[in-house]
Every structure is written in C-alpha cells, then in structure tokens.
mmCIF file of C-alpha atoms in Angstrom:
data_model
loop_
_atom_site.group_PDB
_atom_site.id
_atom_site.type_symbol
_atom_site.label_atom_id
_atom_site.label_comp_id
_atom_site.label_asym_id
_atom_site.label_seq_id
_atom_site.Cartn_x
_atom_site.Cartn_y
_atom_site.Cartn_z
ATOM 1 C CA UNK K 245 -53.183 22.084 20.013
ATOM 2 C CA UNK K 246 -54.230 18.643 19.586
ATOM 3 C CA UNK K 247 -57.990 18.689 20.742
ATOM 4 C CA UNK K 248 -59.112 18.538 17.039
ATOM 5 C CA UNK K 249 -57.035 15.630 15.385
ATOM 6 C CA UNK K 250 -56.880 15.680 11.497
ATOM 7 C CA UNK K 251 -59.147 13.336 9.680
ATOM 8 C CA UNK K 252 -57.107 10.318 8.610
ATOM 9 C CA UNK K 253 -53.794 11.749 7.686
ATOM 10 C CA UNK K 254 -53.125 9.170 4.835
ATOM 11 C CA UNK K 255 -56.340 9.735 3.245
ATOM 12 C CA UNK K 256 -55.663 13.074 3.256
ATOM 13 C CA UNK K 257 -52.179 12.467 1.609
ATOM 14 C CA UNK K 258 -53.492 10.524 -0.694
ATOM 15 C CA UNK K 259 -56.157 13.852 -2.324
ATOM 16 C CA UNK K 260 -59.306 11.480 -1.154
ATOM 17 C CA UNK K 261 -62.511 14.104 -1.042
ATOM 18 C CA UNK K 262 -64.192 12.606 1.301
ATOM 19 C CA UNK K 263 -61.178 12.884 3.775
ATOM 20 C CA UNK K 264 -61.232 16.893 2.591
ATOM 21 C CA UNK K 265 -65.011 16.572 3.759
ATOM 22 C CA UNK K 266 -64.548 15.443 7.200
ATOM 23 C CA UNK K 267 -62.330 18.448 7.303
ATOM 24 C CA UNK K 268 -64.845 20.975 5.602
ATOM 25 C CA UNK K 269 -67.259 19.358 8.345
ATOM 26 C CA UNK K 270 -64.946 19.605 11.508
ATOM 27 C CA UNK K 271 -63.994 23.035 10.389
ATOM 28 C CA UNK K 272 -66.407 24.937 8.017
ATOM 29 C CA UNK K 273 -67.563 27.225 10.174
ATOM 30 C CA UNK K 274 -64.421 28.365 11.856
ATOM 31 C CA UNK K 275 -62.764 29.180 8.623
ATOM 32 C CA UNK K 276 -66.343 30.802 7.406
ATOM 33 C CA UNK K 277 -66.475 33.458 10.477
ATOM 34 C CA UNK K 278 -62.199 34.186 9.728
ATOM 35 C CA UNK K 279 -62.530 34.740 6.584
ATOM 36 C CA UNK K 280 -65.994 36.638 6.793
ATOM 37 C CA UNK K 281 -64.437 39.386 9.348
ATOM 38 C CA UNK K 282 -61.414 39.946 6.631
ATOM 39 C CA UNK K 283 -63.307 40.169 3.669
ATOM 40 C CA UNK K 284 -67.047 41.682 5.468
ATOM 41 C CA UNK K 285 -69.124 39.524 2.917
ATOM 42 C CA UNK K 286 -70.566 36.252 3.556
ATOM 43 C CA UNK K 287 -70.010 35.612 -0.192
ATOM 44 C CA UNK K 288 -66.449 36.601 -0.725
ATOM 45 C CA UNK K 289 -65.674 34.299 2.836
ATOM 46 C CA UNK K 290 -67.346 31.550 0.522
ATOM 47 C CA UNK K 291 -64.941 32.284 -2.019
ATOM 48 C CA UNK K 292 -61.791 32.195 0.385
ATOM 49 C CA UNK K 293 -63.016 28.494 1.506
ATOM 50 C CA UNK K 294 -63.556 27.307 -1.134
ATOM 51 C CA UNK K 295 -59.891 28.445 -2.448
ATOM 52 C CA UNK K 296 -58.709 27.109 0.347
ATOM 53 C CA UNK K 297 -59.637 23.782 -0.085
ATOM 54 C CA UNK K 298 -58.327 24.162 -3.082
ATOM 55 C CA UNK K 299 -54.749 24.999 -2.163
ATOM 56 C CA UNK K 300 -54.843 22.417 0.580
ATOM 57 C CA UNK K 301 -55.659 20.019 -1.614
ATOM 58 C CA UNK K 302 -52.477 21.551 -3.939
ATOM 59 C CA UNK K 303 -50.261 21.125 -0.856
ATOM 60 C CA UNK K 304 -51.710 17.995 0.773
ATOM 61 C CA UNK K 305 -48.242 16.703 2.229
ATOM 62 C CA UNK K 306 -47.981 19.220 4.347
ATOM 63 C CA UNK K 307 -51.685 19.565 5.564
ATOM 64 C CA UNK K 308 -51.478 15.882 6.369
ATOM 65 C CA UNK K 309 -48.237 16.457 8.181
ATOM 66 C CA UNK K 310 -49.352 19.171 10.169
ATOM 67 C CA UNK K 311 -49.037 19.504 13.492
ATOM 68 C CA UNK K 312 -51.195 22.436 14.754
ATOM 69 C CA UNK K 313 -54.376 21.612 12.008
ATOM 70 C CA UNK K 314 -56.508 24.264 13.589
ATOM 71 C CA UNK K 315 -53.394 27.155 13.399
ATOM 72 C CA UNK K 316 -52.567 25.339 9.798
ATOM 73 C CA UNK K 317 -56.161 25.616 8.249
ATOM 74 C CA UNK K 318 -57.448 29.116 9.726
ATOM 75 C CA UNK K 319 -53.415 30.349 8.615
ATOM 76 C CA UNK K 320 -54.478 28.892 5.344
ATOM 77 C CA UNK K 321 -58.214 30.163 4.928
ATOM 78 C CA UNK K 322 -56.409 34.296 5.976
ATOM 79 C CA UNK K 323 -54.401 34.204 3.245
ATOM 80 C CA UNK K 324 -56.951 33.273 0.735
ATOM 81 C CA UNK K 325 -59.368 36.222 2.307
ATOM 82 C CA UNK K 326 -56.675 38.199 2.053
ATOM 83 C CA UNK K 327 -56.172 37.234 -1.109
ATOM 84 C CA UNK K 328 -60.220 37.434 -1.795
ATOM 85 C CA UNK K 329 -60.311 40.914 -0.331
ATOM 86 C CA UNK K 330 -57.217 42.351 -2.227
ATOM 87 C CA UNK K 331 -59.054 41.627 -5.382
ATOM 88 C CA UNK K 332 -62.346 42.310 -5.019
ATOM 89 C CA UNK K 333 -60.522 46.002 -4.113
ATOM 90 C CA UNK K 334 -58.905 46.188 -7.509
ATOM 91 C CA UNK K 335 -62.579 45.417 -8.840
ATOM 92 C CA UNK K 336 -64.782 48.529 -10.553
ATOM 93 C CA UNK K 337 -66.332 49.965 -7.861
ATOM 94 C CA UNK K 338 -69.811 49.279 -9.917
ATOM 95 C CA UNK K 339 -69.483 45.954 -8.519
ATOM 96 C CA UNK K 340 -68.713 47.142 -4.932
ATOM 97 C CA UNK K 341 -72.218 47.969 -2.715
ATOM 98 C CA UNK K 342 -71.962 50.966 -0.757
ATOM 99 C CA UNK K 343 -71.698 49.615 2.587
ATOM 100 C CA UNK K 344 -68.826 47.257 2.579
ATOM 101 C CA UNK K 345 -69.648 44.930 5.031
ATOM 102 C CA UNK K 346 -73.205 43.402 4.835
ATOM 103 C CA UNK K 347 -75.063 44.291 8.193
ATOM 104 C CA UNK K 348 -74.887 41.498 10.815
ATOM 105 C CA UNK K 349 -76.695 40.941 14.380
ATOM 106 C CA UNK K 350 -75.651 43.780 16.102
ATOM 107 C CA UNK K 351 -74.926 47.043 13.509
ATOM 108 C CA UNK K 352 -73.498 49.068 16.393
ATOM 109 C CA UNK K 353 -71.536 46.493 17.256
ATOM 110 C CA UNK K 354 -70.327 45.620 13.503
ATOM 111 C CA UNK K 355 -69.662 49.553 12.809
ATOM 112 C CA UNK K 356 -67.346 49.556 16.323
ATOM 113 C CA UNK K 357 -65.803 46.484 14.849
ATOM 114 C CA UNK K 358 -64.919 47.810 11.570
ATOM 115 C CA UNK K 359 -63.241 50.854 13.287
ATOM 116 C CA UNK K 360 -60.499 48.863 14.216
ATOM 117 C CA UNK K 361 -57.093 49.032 12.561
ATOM 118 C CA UNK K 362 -56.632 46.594 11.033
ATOM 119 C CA UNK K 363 -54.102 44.340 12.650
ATOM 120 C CA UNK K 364 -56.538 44.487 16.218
ATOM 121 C CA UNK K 365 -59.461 43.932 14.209
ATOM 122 C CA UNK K 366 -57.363 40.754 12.471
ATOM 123 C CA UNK K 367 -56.087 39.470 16.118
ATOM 124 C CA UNK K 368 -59.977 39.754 17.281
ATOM 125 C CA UNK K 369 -60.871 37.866 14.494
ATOM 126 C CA UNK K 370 -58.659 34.998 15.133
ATOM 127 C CA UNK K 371 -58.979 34.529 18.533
ATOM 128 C CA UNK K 372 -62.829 34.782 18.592
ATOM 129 C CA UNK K 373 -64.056 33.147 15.153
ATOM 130 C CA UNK K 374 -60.710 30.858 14.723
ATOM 131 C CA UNK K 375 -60.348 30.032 18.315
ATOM 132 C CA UNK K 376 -56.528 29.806 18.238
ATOM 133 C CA UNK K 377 -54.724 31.105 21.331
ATOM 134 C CA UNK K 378 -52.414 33.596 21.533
ATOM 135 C CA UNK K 379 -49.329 31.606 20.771
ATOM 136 C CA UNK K 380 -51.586 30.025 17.715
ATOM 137 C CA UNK K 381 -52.243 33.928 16.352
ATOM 138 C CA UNK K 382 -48.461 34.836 17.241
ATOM 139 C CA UNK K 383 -47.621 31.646 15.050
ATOM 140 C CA UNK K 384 -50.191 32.783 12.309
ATOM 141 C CA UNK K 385 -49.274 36.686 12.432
ATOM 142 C CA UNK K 386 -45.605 35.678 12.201
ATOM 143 C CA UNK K 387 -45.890 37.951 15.759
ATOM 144 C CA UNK K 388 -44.784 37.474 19.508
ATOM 145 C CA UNK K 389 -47.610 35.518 21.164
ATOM 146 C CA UNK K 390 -47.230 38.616 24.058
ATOM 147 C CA UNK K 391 -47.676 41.395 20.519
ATOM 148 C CA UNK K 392 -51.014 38.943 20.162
ATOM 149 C CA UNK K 393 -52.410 39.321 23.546
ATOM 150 C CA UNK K 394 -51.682 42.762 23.408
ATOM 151 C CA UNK K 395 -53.523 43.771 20.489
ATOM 152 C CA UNK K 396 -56.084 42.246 21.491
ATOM 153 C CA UNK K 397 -56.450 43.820 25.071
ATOM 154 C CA UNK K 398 -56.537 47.464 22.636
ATOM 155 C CA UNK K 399 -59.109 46.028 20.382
ATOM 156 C CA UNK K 400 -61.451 45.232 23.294
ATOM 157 C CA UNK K 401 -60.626 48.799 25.384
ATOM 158 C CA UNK K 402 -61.377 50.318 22.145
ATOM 159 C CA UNK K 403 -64.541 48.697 21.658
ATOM 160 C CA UNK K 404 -65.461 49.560 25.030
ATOM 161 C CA UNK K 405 -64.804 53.199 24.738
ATOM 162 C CA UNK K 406 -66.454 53.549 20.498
ATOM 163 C CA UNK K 407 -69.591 51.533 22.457
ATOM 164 C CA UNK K 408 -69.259 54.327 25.511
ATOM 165 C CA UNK K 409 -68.374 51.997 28.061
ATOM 166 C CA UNK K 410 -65.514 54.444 29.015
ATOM 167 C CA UNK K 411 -62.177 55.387 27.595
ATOM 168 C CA UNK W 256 -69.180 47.667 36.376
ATOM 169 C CA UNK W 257 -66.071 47.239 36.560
ATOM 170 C CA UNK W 258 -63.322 47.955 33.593
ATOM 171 C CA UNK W 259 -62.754 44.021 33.558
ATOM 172 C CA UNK W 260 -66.209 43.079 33.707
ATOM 173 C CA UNK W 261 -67.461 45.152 31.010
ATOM 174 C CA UNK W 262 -64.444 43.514 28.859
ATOM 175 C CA UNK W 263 -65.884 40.630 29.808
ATOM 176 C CA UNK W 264 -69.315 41.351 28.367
ATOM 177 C CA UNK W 265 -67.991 43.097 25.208
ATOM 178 C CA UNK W 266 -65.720 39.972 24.593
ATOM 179 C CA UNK W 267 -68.882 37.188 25.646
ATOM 180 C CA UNK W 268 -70.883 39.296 22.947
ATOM 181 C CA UNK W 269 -68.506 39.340 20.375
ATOM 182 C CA UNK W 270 -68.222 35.704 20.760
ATOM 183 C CA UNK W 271 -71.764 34.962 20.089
ATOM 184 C CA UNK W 272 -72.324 36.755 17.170
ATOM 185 C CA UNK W 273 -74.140 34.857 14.603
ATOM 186 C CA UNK W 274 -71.981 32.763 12.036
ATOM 187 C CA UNK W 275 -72.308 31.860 8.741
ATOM 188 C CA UNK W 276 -73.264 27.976 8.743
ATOM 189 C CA UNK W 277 -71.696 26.031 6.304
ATOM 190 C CA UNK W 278 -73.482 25.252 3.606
ATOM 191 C CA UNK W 279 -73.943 22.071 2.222
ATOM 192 C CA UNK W 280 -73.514 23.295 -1.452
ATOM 193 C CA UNK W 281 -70.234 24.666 -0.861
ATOM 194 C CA UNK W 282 -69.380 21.434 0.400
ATOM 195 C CA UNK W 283 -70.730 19.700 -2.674
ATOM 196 C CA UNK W 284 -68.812 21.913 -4.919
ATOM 197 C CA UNK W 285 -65.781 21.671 -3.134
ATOM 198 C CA UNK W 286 -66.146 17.882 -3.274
ATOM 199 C CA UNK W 287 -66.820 17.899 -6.816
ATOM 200 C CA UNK W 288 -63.441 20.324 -7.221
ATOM 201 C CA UNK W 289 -61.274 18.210 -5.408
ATOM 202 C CA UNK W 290 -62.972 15.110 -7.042
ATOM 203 C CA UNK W 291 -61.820 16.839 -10.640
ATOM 204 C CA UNK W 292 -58.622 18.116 -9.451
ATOM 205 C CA UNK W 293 -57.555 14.185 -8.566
ATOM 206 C CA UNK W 294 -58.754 12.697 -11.936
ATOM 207 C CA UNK W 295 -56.944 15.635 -13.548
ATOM 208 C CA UNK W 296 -53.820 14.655 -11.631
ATOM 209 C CA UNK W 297 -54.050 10.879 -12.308
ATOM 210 C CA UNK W 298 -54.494 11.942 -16.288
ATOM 211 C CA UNK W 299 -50.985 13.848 -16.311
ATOM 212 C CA UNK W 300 -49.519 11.417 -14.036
ATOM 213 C CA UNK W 301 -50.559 8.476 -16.870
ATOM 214 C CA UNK W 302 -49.702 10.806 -19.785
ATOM 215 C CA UNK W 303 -46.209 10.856 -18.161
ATOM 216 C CA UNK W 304 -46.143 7.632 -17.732
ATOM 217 C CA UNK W 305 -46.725 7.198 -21.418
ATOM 218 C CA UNK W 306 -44.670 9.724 -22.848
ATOM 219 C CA UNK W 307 -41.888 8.142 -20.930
ATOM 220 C CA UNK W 308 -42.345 4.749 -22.010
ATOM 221 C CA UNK W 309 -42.479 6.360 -25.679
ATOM 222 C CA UNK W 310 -39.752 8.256 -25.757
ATOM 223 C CA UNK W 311 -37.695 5.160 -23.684
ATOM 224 C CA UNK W 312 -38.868 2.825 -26.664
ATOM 225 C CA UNK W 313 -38.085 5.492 -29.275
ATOM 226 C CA UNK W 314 -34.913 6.078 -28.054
ATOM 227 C CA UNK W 315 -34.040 2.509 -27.607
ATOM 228 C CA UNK W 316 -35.144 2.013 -31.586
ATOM 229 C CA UNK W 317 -32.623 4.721 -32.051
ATOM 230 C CA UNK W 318 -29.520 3.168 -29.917
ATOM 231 C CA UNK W 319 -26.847 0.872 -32.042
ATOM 232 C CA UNK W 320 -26.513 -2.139 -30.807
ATOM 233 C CA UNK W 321 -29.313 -3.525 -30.817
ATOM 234 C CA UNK W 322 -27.384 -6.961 -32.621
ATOM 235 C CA UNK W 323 -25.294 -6.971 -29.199
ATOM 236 C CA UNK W 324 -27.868 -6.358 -27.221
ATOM 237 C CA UNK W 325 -30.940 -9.012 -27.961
ATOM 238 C CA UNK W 326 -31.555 -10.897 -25.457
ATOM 239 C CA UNK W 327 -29.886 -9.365 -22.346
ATOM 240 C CA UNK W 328 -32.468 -8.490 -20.334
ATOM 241 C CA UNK W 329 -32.828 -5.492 -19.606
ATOM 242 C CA UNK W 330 -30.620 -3.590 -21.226
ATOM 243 C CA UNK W 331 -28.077 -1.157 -19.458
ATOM 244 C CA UNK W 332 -27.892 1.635 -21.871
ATOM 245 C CA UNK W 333 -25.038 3.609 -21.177
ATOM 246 C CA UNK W 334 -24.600 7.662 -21.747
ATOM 247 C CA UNK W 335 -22.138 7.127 -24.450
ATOM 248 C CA UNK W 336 -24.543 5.573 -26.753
ATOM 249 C CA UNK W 337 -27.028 8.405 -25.890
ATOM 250 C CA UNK W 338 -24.261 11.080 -26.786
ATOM 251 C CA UNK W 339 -23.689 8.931 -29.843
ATOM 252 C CA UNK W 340 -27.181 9.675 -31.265
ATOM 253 C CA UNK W 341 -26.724 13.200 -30.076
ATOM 254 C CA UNK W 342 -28.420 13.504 -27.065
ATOM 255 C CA UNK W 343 -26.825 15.993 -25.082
ATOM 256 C CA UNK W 344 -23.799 15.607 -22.933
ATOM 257 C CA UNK W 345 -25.690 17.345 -20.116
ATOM 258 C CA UNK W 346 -28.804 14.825 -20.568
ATOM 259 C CA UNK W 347 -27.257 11.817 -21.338
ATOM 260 C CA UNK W 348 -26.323 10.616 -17.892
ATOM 261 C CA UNK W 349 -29.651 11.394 -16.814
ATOM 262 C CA UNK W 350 -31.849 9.969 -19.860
ATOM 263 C CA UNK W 351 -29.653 6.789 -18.962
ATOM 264 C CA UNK W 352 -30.763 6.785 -15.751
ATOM 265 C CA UNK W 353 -34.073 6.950 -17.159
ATOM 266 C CA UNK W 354 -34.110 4.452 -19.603
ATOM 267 C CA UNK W 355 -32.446 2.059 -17.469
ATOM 268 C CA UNK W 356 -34.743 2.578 -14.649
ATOM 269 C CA UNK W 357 -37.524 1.396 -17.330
ATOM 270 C CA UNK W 358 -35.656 -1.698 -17.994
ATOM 271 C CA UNK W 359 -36.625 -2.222 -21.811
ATOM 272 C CA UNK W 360 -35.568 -5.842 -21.729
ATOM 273 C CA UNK W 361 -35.769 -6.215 -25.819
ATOM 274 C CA UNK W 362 -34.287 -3.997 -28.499
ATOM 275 C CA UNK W 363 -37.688 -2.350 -31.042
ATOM 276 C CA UNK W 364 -39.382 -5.682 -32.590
ATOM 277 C CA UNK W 365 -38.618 -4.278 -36.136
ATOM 278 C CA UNK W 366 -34.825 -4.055 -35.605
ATOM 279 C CA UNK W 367 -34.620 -7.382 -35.449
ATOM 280 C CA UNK W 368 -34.440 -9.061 -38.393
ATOM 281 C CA UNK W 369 -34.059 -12.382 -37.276
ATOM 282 C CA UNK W 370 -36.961 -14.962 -36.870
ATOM 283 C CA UNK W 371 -37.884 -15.376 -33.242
ATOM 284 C CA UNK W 372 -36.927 -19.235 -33.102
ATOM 285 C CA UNK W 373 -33.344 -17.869 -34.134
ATOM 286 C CA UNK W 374 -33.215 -14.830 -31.396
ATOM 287 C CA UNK W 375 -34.165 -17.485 -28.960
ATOM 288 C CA UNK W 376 -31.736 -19.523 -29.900
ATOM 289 C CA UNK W 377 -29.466 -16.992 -29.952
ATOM 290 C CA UNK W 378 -29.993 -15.998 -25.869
ATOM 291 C CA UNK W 379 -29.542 -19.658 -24.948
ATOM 292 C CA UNK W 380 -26.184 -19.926 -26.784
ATOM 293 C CA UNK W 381 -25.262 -16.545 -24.606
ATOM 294 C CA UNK W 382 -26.891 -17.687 -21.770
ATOM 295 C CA UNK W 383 -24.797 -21.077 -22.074
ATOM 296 C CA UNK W 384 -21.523 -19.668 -23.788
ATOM 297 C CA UNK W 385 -21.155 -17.309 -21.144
#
C-alpha cells in the first residue's frame, strides 16, 4: 500500500526527530488503538509506542527503506505490545487491577471482544484499528492472507452469536 | 436482518469505537528520546573516531622506521612491521588496513630528532633523488 508515503525517507535515515514526528503524527493513533487491543490498557499501548519509536529509530535503514510503511510500523508497534503485555504478566499481581482491560465505550461489546481467542481477536485488531488488508495482516501474522480473512469472518460470527445476534 | 447485514453492523460498530488520541506529551517525550538517542550516537561515533586516531598515532610512534619513513607522505605501513611489534598475526593485516586508511603522513614529532629545516631538506633531496 502506498496511500500513506513515508515522511522524507532520508531524513528518516539520517535519525532526524522531527522526521520521526511527522511519522508519530501520520500514524499515532493507528499504532495507539493496535497496541491498546493487545495489551487492554491505554497506558501500557503508550508504553508499546513509545518503544517503538524507539526501535525504529534503532533500525532506521530499514524503516526508511520500507516499502509497505503502514504493514512495517503497525508489524513494529505488535511486537512491542506483545512485548509490553508479556511483561506486565510476569509483574506481581499487586500491580495488576482486577479487570484487565480498562472499560471502553461499549462494555458489552469490550467483554464479547475479549472472549476471543486470541489469534481472531489479534486479526480483528489489525484490520479494524491498523487498517491493513488481509494480505497486509497475512504479511504481519507471517499467515496466508486467505488464514487472515478467515479468522476474521469467525471473530465477527462469534461476536454476533456472544452479542445474541444468532449462532 | 439478515446474517450479512448484522455482520455488517457488528463490524461498522467495532470500527467506531472510540480511540485513544495521541497525545502530545508522548510525542514530546518521544522527540526528546530520539533527540538523546542521536547525540548519544554522534558521542560514540566521535569517541571512535578518537580512539582510532590514538591508537593509529600510538602505533605509528611504536613502528621502526620512522628514519626511512619521514617525509613520505602518507605512510604505507605494512603488516610485517605490525607483527614486528607484536601485534597479532591475525590483526595485523587488518590494523594495516586501518592505519593506512588514516594516512598518518609524518612519523610521532618526538621521534624525530632532527631539526625541521633538516627533515625538510631531507624530503626534497628524496623527492629530487628519486
């Protein structure tokens, strides 16, 4: 996808912040709402940005030699909330709240949502907050862009059916 | 409704779920970390720099020669010399590679005993003798 070209590529190369800003700007939010539905807190998908940025920063060359930037950056913002969430997991639990996602708009909704396994809940995630297609997510998931699609049909008939729509 | 539609729906809704908006703080800090991250770099990078110009000037004090050498510009150092002052075999190829890629065009100002007037005359009798 090309819709969303890359800040200037040599500034990027070259580690200037401001280029990294334009980027934080075009893409913020995107990254935010991935990274909030794997880790559930607005706080720990703060975190995962902000690591991000970090590691792209680490690995510039290859940011600014990307081809897919949206694939590249929500690819790289999942394996810091992955990365986020795995820790905060091996934290005491007196740190933990009880609920482990923080309530959003809809709580029926969110509790459907975190019924999911995993790996639908993870597809939804990408194709709704990160926008990617299904050959983006295949790409992302290391998965067939068909395995993609698929998943996510099952996330949405289970939705359907936890929300009594059917099933 | 049909199956479809009510996907439909469910999938519209999910899509317009509130967001987080980014907030300008996290952009400030991640400026600021990038900002640090750079000026961190550019410190190693010039500490490299430095330590190899050292150790090239160190090791050139070290080198024999030096008589032979004065006034060529630069100076090819060549791995046998390293291995002489017992660099090892292993490194030597590549410290020459090194050193010569600095191009040290003098031998250390204290091996030379010699007045300047008399090293200068020195290069344009080799310059002129061939």
């Amino acid at each position: 996808m090309t819709d969303d070209p890359l800040p200037d590529r040599r500034a990027l190369a070259e580690g200037r912040a401001e280029a990294f800003a334009e980027l934080y700007d075009r893409h913020a939010a995107r990254m935010l709402a991935v990274a909030r539905a794997i880790t559930g807190r607005t706080a720990d998908a703060e975190d995962a940005v902000h690591q991000t940025f970090l590691e792209l920063y680490r690995s510039r060359g290859a940011l600014a030699s990307a081809r897919d930037e949206r694939a590249y950056l929500v690819r790289a913002v999942r394996h810091s909330a992955l990365r986020v969430r795995a820790r905060r997991r091996d934290e005491p639990m007196e740190r933990e709240p009880a609920t482990p996602r923080e309530p959003e708009g809809d709580p029926e909704l969110e509790h459907a949502l975190a019924s999911l396994p995993a790996e639908q809940r993870e597809v939804l995630a990408l194709k709704l907050d990160g926008e990617l297609t299904f050959e983006q997510i295949g790409a992302v998931l290391a998965i067939p862009a068909n395995t993609a699609a698929s998943r996510y049909r099952y996330a949405l008939e289970k939705l359907r059916a936890l929300r009594g729509g059917g099933g | 409704m049909k199956r479809d539609e009510e996907l439909e729906v469910l999938e519209a809704r999910l899509s317009a779920r509130e967001r987080i908006m980014p907030s300008s703080a996290l952009r400030q800090r991640i400026v600021l970390d990038l900002e640090r991250a750079r000026l961190r770099e550019r410190l190693t990078w010039l500490a490299a720099c430095a330590a190899v110009l050292l150790a090239t000037f160190a090791m050139r004090c070290a080198l024999p020669g030096s008589e032979a050498d004065r006034g060529r510009s630069p100076v090819v150092i060549d791995e046998r010399e390293l291995a002489g002052i017992g660099v090892p075999a292993v490194e030597a190829a590549r410290w020459a590679a090194v050193l010569n890629a600095a191009r040290i065009p003098i031998a250390a100002p204290w091996t030379d005993t010699r007045s300047n007037a008399s090293a200068s005359g020195d290069r344009k009798h080799e310059r002129g003798g061939g």
